Backbone as CSV, one residue per row, in Angstrom:
resi,resn,N_x,N_y,N_z,CA_x,CA_y,CA_z,C_x,C_y,C_z
1,UNK,0.733,-1.307,0.236,-0.239,-0.153,0.202,0.989,1.132,0.131
2,UNK,1.986,1.022,0.816,2.822,2.125,0.789,3.223,2.744,-0.511
3,UNK,3.856,1.538,-1.253,4.317,1.586,-2.941,3.132,2.266,-3.613
4,UNK,2.191,1.698,-3.298,1.089,2.199,-4.436,0.723,4.096,-3.814
5,UNK,0.914,4.542,-2.627,0.610,5.834,-2.377,1.716,6.650,-2.856
6,UNK,2.985,5.949,-2.616,4.162,6.952,-3.445,4.233,7.031,-4.644
7,UNK,3.400,5.893,-5.341,3.695,6.062,-6.789,2.210,6.159,-7.495
8,UNK,1.313,6.928,-6.696,-0.144,7.302,-7.393,-0.324,7.961,-8.450
9,UNK,0.664,8.965,-8.264,1.132,9.926,-9.670,1.596,9.381,-10.911
10,UNK,2.277,8.315,-10.949,3.010,7.829,-11.611,1.948,6.719,-12.350
11,UNK,1.067,6.232,-11.463,0.184,5.056,-12.000,-0.781,5.938,-12.513
12,UNK,-1.403,6.735,-12.177,-2.521,7.544,-12.880,-1.941,8.478,-14.155
13,UNK,-1.052,8.662,-14.023,-0.438,8.939,-15.562,-0.529,7.893,-16.472
14,UNK,0.091,6.588,-16.327,0.446,5.543,-17.315,-1.455,4.891,-17.240
15,UNK,-2.200,5.274,-16.698,-3.279,4.601,-16.541,-4.213,5.707,-17.696
16,UNK,-3.476,6.812,-17.225,-4.402,7.558,-18.463,-3.975,7.347,-20.194
17,UNK,-2.846,7.076,-19.900,-1.842,6.873,-21.172,-2.870,5.913,-21.733
18,UNK,-2.792,5.071,-20.934,-3.152,3.647,-21.453,-5.087,3.915,-22.164
19,UNK,-5.575,4.666,-21.170,-7.026,4.863,-21.620,-6.898,5.438,-22.757
20,UNK,-6.285,6.403,-23.036,-6.361,7.201,-23.910,-5.827,6.587,-25.787
21,UNK,-4.754,5.484,-25.385,-4.716,4.521,-26.704,-5.521,3.935,-27.200
22,UNK,-6.766,3.309,-25.795,-7.815,2.608,-25.876,-8.699,3.692,-26.679
23,UNK,-8.984,4.781,-26.376,-9.923,5.409,-27.197,-9.692,5.763,-28.757
24,UNK,-8.384,6.242,-28.973,-7.513,6.476,-30.214,-7.909,4.831,-30.791
25,UNK,-7.882,3.649,-30.363,-7.718,2.611,-31.333,-9.324,2.545,-31.762
26,UNK,-10.057,2.571,-30.525,-11.379,2.541,-31.080,-11.934,3.653,-32.212
27,UNK,-11.308,4.714,-31.898,-11.837,5.939,-32.491,-11.613,5.508,-34.127
28,UNK,-10.019,5.126,-34.124,-9.643,4.843,-35.401,-10.474,3.499,-36.234
29,UNK,-11.122,2.533,-35.100,-11.943,1.495,-35.805,-13.426,2.345,-36.542
30,UNK,-14.032,3.018,-35.964,-14.918,3.535,-36.109,-14.599,4.618,-37.298
31,UNK,-13.733,5.336,-37.350,-13.355,5.930,-38.639,-13.058,5.010,-39.784
32,UNK,-12.348,3.938,-40.118,-12.130,2.875,-40.569,-13.331,2.409,-41.262
33,UNK,-14.470,2.440,-40.352,-15.909,1.692,-40.776,-16.809,2.751,-41.437
34,UNK,-16.294,3.779,-41.247,-17.555,5.089,-41.782,-16.440,5.220,-43.194
35,UNK,-15.393,5.265,-43.437,-14.752,5.310,-44.703,-15.124,4.189,-45.529
36,UNK,-15.006,3.007,-45.101,-15.480,1.468,-45.907,-16.682,1.688,-46.239
37,UNK,-17.606,2.144,-45.355,-18.909,2.429,-45.902,-19.329,3.094,-46.855
38,UNK,-18.301,4.672,-46.888,-18.860,5.477,-47.507,-18.111,5.301,-49.132
39,UNK,-17.418,4.431,-49.126,-16.378,4.140,-50.350,-17.585,3.278,-51.612
40,UNK,-17.457,3.848,-52.598,-18.088,3.337,-53.636,-17.680,2.079,-53.943
41,UNK,-18.770,1.108,-54.116,-18.520,-0.158,-54.423,-19.439,-0.719,-55.896
42,UNK,-18.511,-0.668,-56.984,-19.322,-1.202,-57.969,-18.876,-2.343,-58.655
43,UNK,-19.668,-3.282,-59.215,-19.399,-4.730,-59.203,-19.758,-4.677,-60.731
44,UNK,-18.758,-5.785,-61.530,-19.235,-5.702,-63.097,-19.355,-7.596,-62.710
45,UNK,-20.149,-8.050,-63.685,-20.164,-9.478,-63.516,-20.766,-10.249,-64.701
46,UNK,-20.999,-11.197,-64.614,-21.688,-11.940,-65.589,-23.197,-12.605,-65.012
47,UNK,-24.127,-12.304,-66.057,-25.554,-12.690,-65.398,-26.009,-14.097,-66.036
48,UNK,-26.999,-13.849,-66.460,-27.951,-14.977,-67.042,-27.175,-15.762,-68.362
49,UNK,-26.989,-16.752,-68.432,-26.459,-17.494,-69.905,-24.840,-17.760,-69.347
50,UNK,-24.473,-18.155,-70.362,-23.147,-18.839,-70.589,-22.213,-18.403,-71.685
51,UNK,-20.731,-18.475,-71.579,-19.985,-17.993,-72.705,-20.309,-16.418,-73.457
52,UNK,-20.109,-16.228,-74.408,-20.624,-14.568,-74.682,-21.894,-14.208,-74.702
53,UNK,-22.879,-15.427,-74.487,-24.361,-14.948,-74.302,-24.822,-14.842,-73.003
54,UNK,-24.026,-14.633,-72.248,-24.066,-14.153,-70.713,-24.252,-12.626,-70.716
55,UNK,-25.198,-12.124,-69.762,-25.547,-10.738,-69.872,-24.621,-10.094,-69.030
56,UNK,-24.130,-8.853,-69.357,-22.906,-8.159,-68.590,-23.588,-7.212,-67.715
57,UNK,-23.538,-7.438,-66.118,-24.259,-6.513,-65.277,-23.011,-5.585,-64.476
58,UNK,-24.185,-4.581,-64.387,-23.342,-3.621,-63.530,-24.508,-3.560,-62.100
59,UNK,-23.565,-3.398,-61.221,-24.093,-3.740,-59.823,-23.855,-2.497,-58.694
60,UNK,-24.659,-1.882,-58.480,-24.407,-0.802,-57.384,-24.414,-0.950,-55.807
61,UNK,-23.289,-1.457,-55.159,-23.646,-2.208,-53.964,-22.816,-0.763,-53.059
62,UNK,-22.843,0.315,-53.191,-22.543,1.397,-52.528,-23.752,1.722,-51.518
63,UNK,-23.575,2.505,-50.565,-24.241,2.849,-49.610,-25.017,4.279,-50.119
64,UNK,-25.060,4.384,-51.238,-25.429,5.701,-51.916,-25.728,5.325,-53.321
65,UNK,-26.233,6.073,-54.248,-26.593,5.832,-55.355,-25.498,6.762,-56.215
66,UNK,-25.034,6.411,-57.532,-24.145,6.756,-58.398,-24.619,7.330,-59.468
67,UNK,-23.824,7.860,-60.282,-24.412,8.331,-61.189,-23.604,7.699,-62.330
68,UNK,-23.856,7.272,-63.421,-23.286,6.498,-64.502,-23.013,7.409,-65.737
69,UNK,-21.901,7.932,-65.791,-21.261,8.747,-66.997,-21.048,7.738,-67.942
70,UNK,-20.084,6.898,-68.269,-19.659,6.345,-69.173,-19.724,4.521,-69.138
71,UNK,-19.746,4.030,-69.985,-19.604,2.699,-69.827,-18.567,2.172,-71.170
72,UNK,-17.518,1.918,-70.700,-16.632,1.873,-71.794,-16.173,0.297,-71.730
73,UNK,-16.053,0.115,-73.206,-15.677,-1.466,-73.438,-14.413,-1.296,-74.423
74,UNK,-13.379,-2.543,-73.748,-12.159,-2.228,-74.625,-11.741,-3.799,-74.825
75,UNK,-11.955,-3.784,-76.332,-11.032,-5.142,-77.014,-9.535,-5.054,-76.932
76,UNK,-9.007,-5.899,-76.110,-7.439,-5.964,-76.348,-7.173,-6.827,-77.406
77,UNK,-6.087,-6.644,-78.263,-5.603,-7.510,-79.000,-4.227,-7.381,-79.331
78,UNK,-3.499,-8.360,-79.866,-2.004,-8.552,-79.813,-1.498,-6.871,-80.761
79,UNK,-1.976,-6.522,-81.217,-1.440,-5.533,-81.786,-2.173,-3.950,-81.359
80,UNK,-3.124,-3.863,-81.254,-3.883,-2.881,-80.464,-5.086,-3.165,-79.613
81,UNK,-5.508,-1.985,-79.286,-6.644,-1.960,-78.245,-8.085,-1.381,-78.937
82,UNK,-9.220,-1.952,-79.087,-10.272,-0.931,-79.320,-11.344,-0.501,-78.478
83,UNK,-11.770,0.644,-78.150,-12.533,0.701,-76.901,-13.715,1.905,-77.930
84,UNK,-14.847,1.480,-76.940,-16.074,2.049,-77.496,-16.867,2.475,-76.206
85,UNK,-17.487,3.291,-75.876,-18.587,3.827,-74.994,-19.678,3.327,-75.407
86,UNK,-20.387,2.133,-74.800,-21.672,1.666,-74.876,-22.790,2.058,-73.986
87,UNK,-22.563,3.487,-73.478,-23.483,4.196,-72.413,-24.744,4.677,-73.046
88,UNK,-24.841,4.588,-74.581,-25.850,4.456,-75.152,-25.791,3.773,-76.384
89,UNK,-26.746,3.171,-76.875,-26.845,2.335,-78.117,-28.434,2.309,-78.689
90,UNK,-28.206,1.749,-79.793,-29.171,1.867,-80.714,-29.895,0.507,-80.979
91,UNK,-31.033,0.329,-80.721,-31.924,-0.845,-81.022,-32.746,-0.960,-82.309
92,UNK,-32.209,-2.047,-82.749,-32.759,-1.963,-84.437,-34.699,-2.689,-84.094
93,UNK,-35.365,-1.988,-84.884,-36.672,-2.100,-85.054,-37.007,-2.930,-86.194
94,UNK,-38.348,-3.526,-86.160,-38.684,-4.574,-87.198,-38.747,-3.815,-88.494
95,UNK,-39.527,-4.080,-89.305,-39.496,-3.546,-90.837,-40.110,-2.112,-90.788
96,UNK,-41.252,-2.483,-89.704,-42.741,-1.666,-89.538,-42.013,-0.562,-88.487
97,UNK,-40.953,-0.922,-87.931,-40.903,-0.185,-86.829,-39.460,0.760,-86.583
98,UNK,-39.574,2.124,-86.311,-38.111,2.531,-86.451,-37.230,2.070,-85.306
99,UNK,-35.875,2.410,-85.543,-34.486,2.187,-84.614,-34.966,2.862,-83.325
100,UNK,-35.041,2.308,-81.829,-34.935,3.455,-81.183,-33.483,3.342,-80.225
101,UNK,-33.381,4.612,-80.052,-31.950,4.674,-79.121,-32.132,4.476,-77.372
102,UNK,-31.545,3.876,-76.686,-31.358,3.443,-75.363,-30.135,4.287,-74.738
103,UNK,-30.051,4.748,-73.283,-29.026,4.877,-72.625,-29.143,4.889,-71.320
104,UNK,-27.915,3.901,-70.712,-27.994,3.959,-69.781,-27.382,4.949,-68.508
105,UNK,-27.156,6.272,-69.298,-26.480,7.498,-68.529,-27.453,7.823,-67.411
106,UNK,-27.117,7.826,-66.366,-28.207,8.582,-65.347,-27.992,7.895,-63.848
107,UNK,-28.712,8.227,-62.823,-28.215,7.410,-61.588,-28.775,6.123,-61.639
108,UNK,-28.029,5.226,-60.462,-28.272,3.930,-60.394,-28.426,4.133,-58.872
109,UNK,-29.383,3.487,-58.201,-29.561,3.363,-56.961,-28.664,2.340,-56.065
110,UNK,-28.768,2.600,-54.772,-27.896,1.723,-54.206,-28.509,0.008,-54.018
111,UNK,-28.103,-0.788,-54.359,-28.588,-2.194,-54.588,-29.152,-2.494,-55.676
112,UNK,-28.833,-1.218,-56.699,-29.606,-1.413,-58.163,-28.468,-2.218,-58.966
113,UNK,-29.032,-2.421,-60.261,-28.052,-3.126,-61.227,-28.721,-2.752,-62.571
114,UNK,-27.867,-2.879,-63.587,-27.811,-2.484,-65.077,-27.479,-3.626,-65.711
115,UNK,-28.643,-4.400,-66.460,-28.318,-5.006,-67.598,-27.882,-4.294,-68.855
116,UNK,-26.629,-4.459,-69.117,-26.251,-3.957,-70.422,-26.503,-4.466,-71.642
117,UNK,-25.984,-5.605,-71.764,-26.360,-6.455,-73.056,-25.691,-7.552,-72.835
118,UNK,-25.511,-8.661,-74.051,-24.735,-9.865,-73.673,-23.283,-9.648,-74.007
119,UNK,-22.294,-9.941,-73.668,-21.010,-10.164,-74.049,-20.534,-9.975,-75.784
120,UNK,-21.765,-10.716,-76.151,-21.522,-11.480,-77.551,-21.997,-9.749,-78.032
121,UNK,-23.191,-9.479,-77.978,-23.656,-8.333,-78.326,-22.574,-6.982,-78.287
122,UNK,-21.801,-6.979,-77.248,-20.622,-5.809,-76.664,-19.595,-5.777,-77.947
123,UNK,-19.313,-7.292,-78.246,-18.218,-7.346,-79.103,-18.712,-6.933,-80.496
124,UNK,-19.954,-7.323,-80.970,-20.362,-7.165,-81.870,-20.586,-5.927,-82.247
125,UNK,-20.603,-4.978,-81.605,-20.850,-3.661,-81.362,-19.011,-2.751,-81.857
126,UNK,-18.339,-3.318,-81.021,-16.733,-2.915,-81.092,-16.443,-3.297,-82.541
127,UNK,-16.497,-4.674,-83.161,-16.209,-5.347,-84.235,-16.879,-4.188,-85.461
128,UNK,-18.394,-3.793,-85.268,-18.920,-3.234,-86.533,-18.186,-1.674,-86.252
129,UNK,-18.375,-0.668,-85.176,-17.848,0.419,-84.979,-16.376,0.742,-85.643
130,UNK,-15.282,-0.441,-85.018,-13.908,-0.336,-85.715,-13.861,-1.264,-87.103
131,UNK,-14.480,-1.555,-87.683,-14.998,-2.631,-88.874,-13.694,-3.636,-88.684
132,UNK,-13.679,-4.190,-87.470,-12.793,-5.473,-87.200,-13.028,-6.492,-87.956
133,UNK,-11.944,-7.050,-88.885,-12.110,-8.447,-89.232,-12.633,-9.535,-88.638
134,UNK,-13.044,-10.460,-89.092,-13.669,-11.677,-87.942,-12.336,-12.502,-87.813
135,UNK,-11.337,-12.684,-88.467,-10.211,-13.558,-88.336,-9.393,-13.069,-87.029
136,UNK,-9.554,-11.467,-86.811,-8.924,-10.711,-85.920,-9.279,-11.142,-84.602
137,UNK,-10.809,-11.647,-84.286,-11.488,-11.793,-83.564,-11.145,-13.351,-82.562
138,UNK,-10.474,-14.030,-83.693,-10.123,-15.355,-83.355,-8.666,-15.905,-83.393
139,UNK,-8.081,-14.759,-83.113,-6.872,-14.682,-82.470,-6.339,-15.049,-81.024
140,UNK,-5.331,-15.426,-81.074,-5.062,-15.766,-79.228,-4.869,-14.589,-78.451
141,UNK,-5.297,-14.392,-76.910,-4.726,-13.594,-76.138,-5.473,-12.652,-76.224
142,UNK,-6.807,-12.700,-76.330,-7.786,-11.535,-76.985,-8.596,-11.454,-75.301
143,UNK,-8.508,-10.171,-75.101,-9.187,-9.708,-73.960,-10.573,-8.748,-73.930
144,UNK,-11.401,-8.789,-73.331,-12.394,-7.697,-73.083,-12.426,-7.151,-71.916
145,UNK,-12.394,-5.912,-71.924,-12.387,-5.393,-70.603,-13.765,-4.032,-70.197
146,UNK,-14.171,-4.458,-69.431,-15.393,-3.282,-68.994,-15.026,-2.576,-67.997
147,UNK,-15.559,-1.034,-68.127,-15.191,-0.018,-67.528,-15.999,1.073,-67.118
148,UNK,-16.214,0.988,-66.001,-17.543,1.896,-65.667,-16.631,3.464,-65.474
149,UNK,-17.432,4.129,-65.433,-17.061,5.735,-65.022,-18.099,6.146,-64.194
150,UNK,-18.426,6.998,-62.821,-19.156,7.060,-62.292,-18.979,7.936,-61.487
151,UNK,-19.761,8.950,-60.960,-19.775,10.130,-60.020,-20.564,9.791,-58.889
152,UNK,-19.712,9.551,-57.555,-20.552,9.127,-56.078,-20.767,10.308,-55.329
153,UNK,-21.950,10.529,-54.872,-22.043,11.521,-53.875,-21.660,13.098,-54.403
154,UNK,-21.061,14.035,-53.505,-20.776,15.090,-53.539,-19.433,15.049,-54.335
155,UNK,-18.613,14.150,-54.663,-17.471,14.218,-54.783,-16.983,14.397,-56.434
156,UNK,-15.928,15.180,-56.493,-15.683,16.260,-57.558,-15.365,15.261,-58.607
157,UNK,-14.061,14.294,-58.192,-13.653,13.666,-59.294,-14.463,12.152,-59.579
158,UNK,-14.210,11.773,-60.569,-15.194,10.510,-61.441,-14.476,9.165,-60.307
159,UNK,-15.357,8.211,-59.833,-14.791,7.060,-59.208,-14.667,5.826,-61.105
160,UNK,-14.401,4.731,-60.367,-14.304,3.627,-61.539,-14.502,2.359,-61.386
161,UNK,-14.640,1.569,-62.198,-14.283,0.421,-61.836,-13.924,-0.655,-63.211
162,UNK,-13.570,-1.498,-63.145,-12.830,-2.112,-64.674,-12.698,-3.760,-64.075
163,UNK,-13.049,-4.478,-64.769,-13.121,-6.078,-65.212,-12.701,-6.619,-66.234
164,UNK,-11.707,-7.304,-66.780,-11.179,-7.652,-67.668,-11.075,-9.348,-67.916
165,UNK,-12.054,-9.772,-69.071,-12.261,-11.351,-69.367,-11.451,-11.829,-70.519
166,UNK,-10.829,-12.703,-70.736,-10.086,-13.555,-71.523,-11.266,-14.059,-72.178
167,UNK,-11.167,-13.933,-73.628,-12.327,-14.035,-74.581,-11.364,-15.013,-75.623
168,UNK,-12.018,-16.114,-75.971,-12.103,-17.199,-77.026,-13.154,-17.623,-77.516
169,UNK,-13.246,-16.987,-78.572,-14.756,-17.484,-79.514,-14.528,-18.943,-79.833
170,UNK,-13.394,-19.518,-80.346,-13.234,-20.688,-80.785,-13.375,-21.950,-79.732
171,UNK,-13.555,-21.514,-78.348,-13.473,-22.513,-77.109,-15.084,-22.873,-77.015
172,UNK,-15.396,-23.722,-76.319,-16.831,-24.351,-75.680,-17.151,-23.297,-75.372
173,UNK,-18.546,-22.876,-75.150,-19.184,-21.602,-74.380,-18.863,-21.575,-72.816
174,UNK,-18.464,-22.704,-71.942,-18.059,-22.639,-70.762,-16.933,-21.905,-70.206
175,UNK,-16.101,-21.817,-71.651,-14.674,-21.452,-71.533,-14.446,-20.182,-72.762
176,UNK,-15.373,-19.780,-73.183,-15.446,-18.381,-73.873,-14.962,-17.084,-73.146
177,UNK,-15.864,-17.208,-72.070,-15.522,-16.148,-71.405,-15.020,-16.326,-69.966
178,UNK,-13.632,-15.872,-69.689,-13.233,-16.197,-68.153,-12.700,-14.942,-67.311
179,UNK,-13.189,-14.663,-66.560,-12.527,-13.340,-65.550,-11.039,-13.622,-65.349
180,UNK,-10.476,-12.315,-65.337,-8.803,-12.775,-65.116,-9.041,-12.639,-63.756
181,UNK,-9.295,-11.707,-63.032,-9.576,-11.766,-61.840,-10.935,-12.080,-60.935
182,UNK,-10.663,-12.567,-59.722,-12.201,-12.950,-59.129,-12.940,-12.004,-58.767
183,UNK,-12.430,-10.637,-58.438,-12.976,-9.900,-58.104,-13.142,-8.080,-59.262
184,UNK,-14.169,-7.549,-59.307,-13.667,-5.897,-60.048,-12.741,-5.603,-59.391
185,UNK,-12.198,-4.468,-59.897,-10.517,-3.733,-59.591,-11.744,-2.656,-59.217
186,UNK,-11.731,-1.831,-58.390,-12.165,-0.553,-58.146,-11.008,0.577,-57.800
187,UNK,-11.371,1.753,-58.591,-10.339,2.589,-58.585,-11.147,3.907,-57.686
188,UNK,-10.923,3.633,-56.493,-11.346,4.781,-55.494,-9.967,5.613,-54.984
189,UNK,-9.077,5.585,-55.360,-7.916,6.377,-54.504,-7.478,7.600,-55.306
190,UNK,-6.887,8.414,-55.275,-7.061,9.755,-55.787,-6.045,9.264,-56.793
191,UNK,-5.098,8.683,-56.842,-4.307,8.359,-58.056,-4.932,7.668,-59.231
192,UNK,-5.944,6.695,-58.852,-6.437,5.932,-59.650,-7.993,6.624,-59.989
193,UNK,-8.194,7.777,-59.452,-9.216,8.597,-59.702,-8.903,9.639,-60.982
194,UNK,-7.886,10.036,-61.453,-6.798,10.627,-62.034,-6.799,10.275,-63.239
195,UNK,-6.524,8.479,-62.963,-6.890,7.554,-64.445,-8.050,7.655,-64.745
196,UNK,-9.247,7.147,-63.629,-10.405,7.206,-64.308,-10.964,8.525,-65.207
197,UNK,-10.377,9.811,-64.662,-10.650,11.102,-65.307,-9.838,11.076,-66.381
198,UNK,-8.698,10.372,-66.982,-8.225,10.369,-68.283,-8.871,9.465,-68.962
199,UNK,-9.606,8.257,-68.770,-10.181,7.584,-69.301,-11.541,8.284,-69.998
200,UNK,-12.403,9.376,-68.860,-13.487,10.046,-69.658,-13.199,10.965,-70.299
201,UNK,-11.548,11.818,-70.709,-11.420,12.630,-71.508,-10.807,11.870,-72.695
202,UNK,-10.574,10.665,-72.614,-10.078,10.144,-73.820,-11.582,10.025,-74.935
203,UNK,-12.337,9.401,-73.893,-13.381,8.902,-74.396,-14.449,9.980,-74.943
204,UNK,-14.285,11.560,-74.561,-14.962,12.743,-75.018,-14.322,13.227,-76.146
205,UNK,-12.908,13.088,-75.973,-11.977,13.426,-77.239,-12.474,12.734,-78.228
206,UNK,-12.705,11.437,-78.376,-12.897,10.633,-79.427,-14.374,10.806,-79.934
207,UNK,-15.354,11.308,-79.184,-16.518,11.538,-79.467,-16.629,12.970,-80.338
208,UNK,-15.722,13.266,-79.891,-15.775,15.099,-80.707,-14.986,14.935,-81.881
209,UNK,-14.365,13.873,-82.371,-13.731,14.085,-83.619,-14.614,13.586,-84.500
């Protein structure tokens, strides 16, 4: 007891410091949880169907709505890459009906998803736009990349998501479209968002030509 009395101030100081560290630790946990909850989370995945007949789905698993600006598809070949913004597309009508135009640009609610079109239709659009020859699509090491450019909340810089699939049109349906990575790559850091901004500038420059 005498030792405790003699060192009461030191013990109290150590206890206060330990308490401070505990509060800092819990504050850090709360902050990390808040940041994680606020971070945009967009998922690019395959839906109904197999191979290139599978549907390309864009899901918003963020806590708030996002605004879709661009949906960029990139066909990577051994010689070069061919990109196309498919946020707007033309749907052909019958002989009696006119062609209609649709757009995916706009807000996507939290928990919502977009059914863009099949991966095969996306490849066909790129092929038609760039006038790609059939034999090029049957070469080895062909990849199809899907990029999403979106605005999240009140943030100024766009956020992005990307996912790449190995494309083999000569394979069986189960092996025509294989994801390179298990999950979608989400581009949320400042440096990554600068990269997304460059994507947007490139596509806008291309449209202006």
